[in-house]
Amino acid sequence: DAGITQSPRHKVTETGTPVTLRCHQTENHRYMYWYRQDPGHGLRLIHYSYGVKDTDKGEVSDGYSVSRSKTEDFLLTLESATSSQTSVYFCAITTKGRPTTSGRDEQFFGPGTRLTVL
Amino acid sequence: EDQVTQSPEALRLQEGESSSLNCSYTVSGLRGLFWYRQDPGKGPEFLFTLYSAGEEKEKERLKATLTKKESFLHITAPKPEDSATYLCAVHARGGSEKLVFGKGTKLTVNP
């Protein structure tokens, strides 16, 4: 599982409240990602990070911000949650630049956070 | 725009009935094609990465192949525990680290 944990695993909140999801990894990987997964859409990239304080937008970044002040933690913040942000959120890492069983890049996912915005 | 289409959306097999899942893609230069398995309520589990046309990889009853336009995930003599959603994703050349995912194929294997 590449040492990826996500917290909280489940959260119910109300429209308009701020929400922060945390992704923590223990193997010092440089690249980290946040995805959301919705029925009929599959996995879509929200933001990703290629190092401490280095982040970039994905295809569905509106309404989300991220921060990475330490290699091991990548935070996803919904400044003012909306019902359209009800989803399952996954964090992932890529083994870019590291030895792997396949010899090249591999991407591993965390267990997910189920967020419901009422 | 990079796109990934998986078919069928759902597939129901009897135990031991071999079949294939399809992942067709359009991408501006393929850096890698990934296959994942996802069980309900869990994160995707990495299966394979394929990098060039003609490449094949195997793991137990699964075999992934790649051409210039599509990839197949062949399942030989499946068991009920192979039931899951199988996801395909592409990584395009150009420096971005983004993966583009298909919507998945939900496989059910009946005993």
mmCIF file of N, CA, C and O in Angstrom, chain B residues 42-88:
data_model
loop_
_atom_site.group_PDB
_atom_site.id
_atom_site.type_symbol
_atom_site.label_atom_id
_atom_site.label_comp_id
_atom_site.label_asym_id
_atom_site.label_seq_id
_atom_site.Cartn_x
_atom_site.Cartn_y
_atom_site.Cartn_z
ATOM 1 N N LYS B 42 -12.799 0.551 -1.424
ATOM 2 C CA LYS B 42 -11.338 0.577 -1.295
ATOM 3 C C LYS B 42 -10.698 1.400 -2.403
ATOM 4 O O LYS B 42 -11.328 1.714 -3.414
ATOM 5 N N GLY B 43 -9.426 1.732 -2.198
ATOM 6 C CA GLY B 43 -8.686 2.436 -3.220
ATOM 7 C C GLY B 43 -8.242 1.507 -4.329
ATOM 8 O O GLY B 43 -8.148 0.289 -4.133
ATOM 9 N N PRO B 44 -7.973 2.045 -5.519
ATOM 10 C CA PRO B 44 -7.482 1.210 -6.614
ATOM 11 C C PRO B 44 -6.177 0.511 -6.235
ATOM 12 O O PRO B 44 -5.304 1.120 -5.614
ATOM 13 N N GLU B 45 -6.067 -0.728 -6.657
ATOM 14 C CA GLU B 45 -4.878 -1.535 -6.395
ATOM 15 C C GLU B 45 -4.106 -1.688 -7.698
ATOM 16 O O GLU B 45 -4.630 -2.182 -8.695
ATOM 17 N N PHE B 46 -2.851 -1.284 -7.693
ATOM 18 C CA PHE B 46 -2.023 -1.330 -8.897
ATOM 19 C C PHE B 46 -1.830 -2.771 -9.371
ATOM 20 O O PHE B 46 -1.516 -3.671 -8.581
ATOM 21 N N LEU B 47 -2.016 -2.985 -10.688
ATOM 22 C CA LEU B 47 -1.787 -4.299 -11.281
ATOM 23 C C LEU B 47 -0.563 -4.280 -12.216
ATOM 24 O O LEU B 47 0.383 -5.019 -12.012
ATOM 25 N N PHE B 48 -0.644 -3.452 -13.270
ATOM 26 C CA PHE B 48 0.401 -3.463 -14.298
ATOM 27 C C PHE B 48 0.643 -2.057 -14.831
ATOM 28 O O PHE B 48 -0.248 -1.224 -14.812
ATOM 29 N N THR B 49 1.858 -1.860 -15.368
ATOM 30 C CA THR B 49 2.121 -0.738 -16.255
ATOM 31 C C THR B 49 2.697 -1.294 -17.548
ATOM 32 O O THR B 49 3.593 -2.138 -17.523
ATOM 33 N N LEU B 50 2.179 -0.823 -18.684
ATOM 34 C CA LEU B 50 2.678 -1.202 -20.000
ATOM 35 C C LEU B 50 3.212 0.055 -20.667
ATOM 36 O O LEU B 50 2.624 1.134 -20.536
ATOM 37 N N TYR B 51 4.314 -0.087 -21.417
ATOM 38 C CA TYR B 51 4.984 1.110 -21.928
ATOM 39 C C TYR B 51 5.058 1.180 -23.443
ATOM 40 O O TYR B 51 5.135 2.275 -24.001
ATOM 41 N N SER B 52 5.037 0.029 -24.133
ATOM 42 C CA SER B 52 5.187 0.092 -25.579
ATOM 43 C C SER B 52 4.357 -1.003 -26.234
ATOM 44 O O SER B 52 4.100 -2.063 -25.638
ATOM 45 N N ALA B 53 3.935 -0.733 -27.470
ATOM 46 C CA ALA B 53 3.123 -1.684 -28.226
ATOM 47 C C ALA B 53 3.829 -3.031 -28.311
ATOM 48 O O ALA B 53 5.037 -3.091 -28.567
ATOM 49 N N GLY B 54 3.057 -4.078 -28.082
ATOM 50 C CA GLY B 54 3.604 -5.420 -28.117
ATOM 51 C C GLY B 54 3.976 -5.954 -26.739
ATOM 52 O O GLY B 54 4.222 -7.148 -26.571
ATOM 53 N N GLU B 55 4.011 -5.081 -25.762
ATOM 54 C CA GLU B 55 4.391 -5.493 -24.420
ATOM 55 C C GLU B 55 3.245 -6.274 -23.773
ATOM 56 O O GLU B 55 2.073 -5.980 -23.981
ATOM 57 N N GLU B 56 3.591 -7.273 -22.991
ATOM 58 C CA GLU B 56 2.627 -8.081 -22.259
ATOM 59 C C GLU B 56 3.128 -8.266 -20.833
ATOM 60 O O GLU B 56 4.346 -8.386 -20.611
ATOM 61 N N LYS B 57 2.170 -8.318 -19.878
ATOM 62 C CA LYS B 57 2.528 -8.622 -18.496
ATOM 63 C C LYS B 57 1.476 -9.537 -17.910
ATOM 64 O O LYS B 57 0.303 -9.442 -18.245
ATOM 65 N N GLU B 58 1.898 -10.408 -17.009
ATOM 66 C CA GLU B 58 0.994 -11.386 -16.418
ATOM 67 C C GLU B 58 1.098 -11.378 -14.904
ATOM 68 O O GLU B 58 2.171 -11.124 -14.326
ATOM 69 N N LYS B 59 -0.059 -11.685 -14.300
ATOM 70 C CA LYS B 59 -0.096 -11.843 -12.846
ATOM 71 C C LYS B 59 -1.231 -12.798 -12.541
ATOM 72 O O LYS B 59 -2.401 -12.458 -12.727
ATOM 73 N N GLU B 60 -0.884 -13.962 -12.111
ATOM 74 C CA GLU B 60 -1.861 -15.010 -11.800
ATOM 75 C C GLU B 60 -2.769 -15.240 -13.017
ATOM 76 O O GLU B 60 -2.300 -15.619 -14.078
ATOM 77 N N ARG B 61 -4.058 -14.995 -12.907
ATOM 78 C CA ARG B 61 -4.992 -15.265 -14.004
ATOM 79 C C ARG B 61 -5.145 -14.069 -14.951
ATOM 80 O O ARG B 61 -5.938 -14.126 -15.890
ATOM 81 N N LEU B 62 -4.419 -13.005 -14.708
ATOM 82 C CA LEU B 62 -4.536 -11.786 -15.507
ATOM 83 C C LEU B 62 -3.341 -11.623 -16.443
ATOM 84 O O LEU B 62 -2.200 -11.865 -16.054
ATOM 85 N N LYS B 63 -3.651 -11.173 -17.655
ATOM 86 C CA LYS B 63 -2.612 -10.871 -18.623
ATOM 87 C C LYS B 63 -3.000 -9.598 -19.353
ATOM 88 O O LYS B 63 -4.094 -9.502 -19.909
ATOM 89 N N ALA B 64 -2.112 -8.615 -19.336
ATOM 90 C CA ALA B 64 -2.374 -7.343 -19.996
ATOM 91 C C ALA B 64 -1.505 -7.229 -21.241
ATOM 92 O O ALA B 64 -0.327 -7.584 -21.217
ATOM 93 N N THR B 65 -2.129 -6.740 -22.323
ATOM 94 C CA THR B 65 -1.413 -6.535 -23.575
ATOM 95 C C THR B 65 -1.655 -5.116 -24.062
ATOM 96 O O THR B 65 -2.630 -4.463 -23.668
ATOM 97 N N LEU B 66 -0.760 -4.639 -24.935
ATOM 98 C CA LEU B 66 -0.834 -3.255 -25.396
ATOM 99 C C LEU B 66 -0.561 -3.171 -26.895
ATOM 100 O O LEU B 66 0.393 -3.780 -27.400
ATOM 101 N N THR B 67 -1.432 -2.402 -27.597
ATOM 102 C CA THR B 67 -1.177 -2.030 -28.979
ATOM 103 C C THR B 67 -1.088 -0.510 -29.036
ATOM 104 O O THR B 67 -1.171 0.152 -28.004
ATOM 105 N N LYS B 68 -0.983 0.042 -30.219
ATOM 106 C CA LYS B 68 -0.838 1.495 -30.334
ATOM 107 C C LYS B 68 -2.132 2.237 -30.036
ATOM 108 O O LYS B 68 -2.125 3.449 -29.835
ATOM 109 N N LYS B 69 -3.271 1.509 -30.018
ATOM 110 C CA LYS B 69 -4.540 2.183 -29.796
ATOM 111 C C LYS B 69 -5.332 1.630 -28.631
ATOM 112 O O LYS B 69 -6.299 2.261 -28.186
ATOM 113 N N GLU B 70 -4.951 0.455 -28.125
ATOM 114 C CA GLU B 70 -5.756 -0.143 -27.069
ATOM 115 C C GLU B 70 -4.957 -1.132 -26.243
ATOM 116 O O GLU B 70 -3.867 -1.574 -26.645
ATOM 117 N N SER B 71 -5.537 -1.462 -25.108
ATOM 118 C CA SER B 71 -4.967 -2.474 -24.244
ATOM 119 C C SER B 71 -6.082 -3.449 -23.874
ATOM 120 O O SER B 71 -7.250 -3.061 -23.766
ATOM 121 N N PHE B 72 -5.687 -4.700 -23.697
ATOM 122 C CA PHE B 72 -6.635 -5.713 -23.262
ATOM 123 C C PHE B 72 -6.158 -6.298 -21.939
ATOM 124 O O PHE B 72 -4.963 -6.501 -21.719
ATOM 125 N N LEU B 73 -7.135 -6.568 -21.082
ATOM 126 C CA LEU B 73 -6.857 -7.306 -19.857
ATOM 127 C C LEU B 73 -7.572 -8.646 -19.998
ATOM 128 O O LEU B 73 -8.804 -8.707 -19.971
ATOM 129 N N HIS B 74 -6.792 -9.693 -20.219
ATOM 130 C CA HIS B 74 -7.339 -11.030 -20.411
ATOM 131 C C HIS B 74 -7.437 -11.721 -19.058
ATOM 132 O O HIS B 74 -6.470 -11.709 -18.287
ATOM 133 N N ILE B 75 -8.587 -12.321 -18.810
ATOM 134 C CA ILE B 75 -8.783 -13.036 -17.548
ATOM 135 C C ILE B 75 -9.036 -14.506 -17.892
ATOM 136 O O ILE B 75 -10.040 -14.838 -18.537
ATOM 137 N N THR B 76 -8.116 -15.343 -17.459
ATOM 138 C CA THR B 76 -8.184 -16.768 -17.779
ATOM 139 C C THR B 76 -8.755 -17.538 -16.596
ATOM 140 O O THR B 76 -8.283 -17.410 -15.467
ATOM 141 N N ALA B 77 -9.795 -18.351 -16.885
ATOM 142 C CA ALA B 77 -10.425 -19.187 -15.860
ATOM 143 C C ALA B 77 -10.679 -18.403 -14.579
ATOM 144 O O ALA B 77 -10.129 -18.731 -13.517
ATOM 145 N N PRO B 78 -11.481 -17.340 -14.653
ATOM 146 C CA PRO B 78 -11.676 -16.475 -13.476
ATOM 147 C C PRO B 78 -12.376 -17.204 -12.334
ATOM 148 O O PRO B 78 -13.130 -18.164 -12.530
ATOM 149 N N LYS B 79 -12.103 -16.677 -11.134
ATOM 150 C CA LYS B 79 -12.726 -17.163 -9.917
ATOM 151 C C LYS B 79 -13.581 -16.048 -9.325
ATOM 152 O O LYS B 79 -13.372 -14.870 -9.644
ATOM 153 N N PRO B 80 -14.510 -16.382 -8.437
ATOM 154 C CA PRO B 80 -15.350 -15.328 -7.834
ATOM 155 C C PRO B 80 -14.543 -14.207 -7.193
ATOM 156 O O PRO B 80 -14.968 -13.053 -7.217
ATOM 157 N N GLU B 81 -13.382 -14.526 -6.652
ATOM 158 C CA GLU B 81 -12.558 -13.480 -6.018
ATOM 159 C C GLU B 81 -11.949 -12.497 -7.012
ATOM 160 O O GLU B 81 -11.377 -11.485 -6.605
ATOM 161 N N ASP B 82 -12.088 -12.766 -8.297
ATOM 162 C CA ASP B 82 -11.643 -11.812 -9.319
ATOM 163 C C ASP B 82 -12.694 -10.733 -9.564
ATOM 164 O O ASP B 82 -12.445 -9.775 -10.310
ATOM 165 N N SER B 83 -13.852 -10.877 -8.965
ATOM 166 C CA SER B 83 -14.903 -9.867 -9.103
ATOM 167 C C SER B 83 -14.426 -8.540 -8.538
ATOM 168 O O SER B 83 -13.974 -8.475 -7.388
ATOM 169 N N ALA B 84 -14.515 -7.500 -9.343
ATOM 170 C CA ALA B 84 -14.042 -6.167 -8.958
ATOM 171 C C ALA B 84 -14.296 -5.238 -10.141
ATOM 172 O O ALA B 84 -14.716 -5.678 -11.210
ATOM 173 N N THR B 85 -13.993 -3.965 -9.937
ATOM 174 C CA THR B 85 -13.974 -3.032 -11.057
ATOM 175 C C THR B 85 -12.526 -2.863 -11.494
ATOM 176 O O THR B 85 -11.637 -2.645 -10.674
ATOM 177 N N TYR B 86 -12.306 -2.978 -12.789
ATOM 178 C CA TYR B 86 -10.960 -2.853 -13.353
ATOM 179 C C TYR B 86 -10.848 -1.519 -14.076
ATOM 180 O O TYR B 86 -11.665 -1.192 -14.934
ATOM 181 N N LEU B 87 -9.836 -0.761 -13.688
ATOM 182 C CA LEU B 87 -9.629 0.583 -14.211
ATOM 183 C C LEU B 87 -8.377 0.628 -15.081
ATOM 184 O O LEU B 87 -7.374 -0.026 -14.786
ATOM 185 N N CYS B 88 -8.477 1.422 -16.127
ATOM 186 C CA CYS B 88 -7.354 1.650 -17.029
ATOM 187 C C CYS B 88 -7.029 3.144 -16.994
ATOM 188 O O CYS B 88 -7.941 3.981 -16.870
#
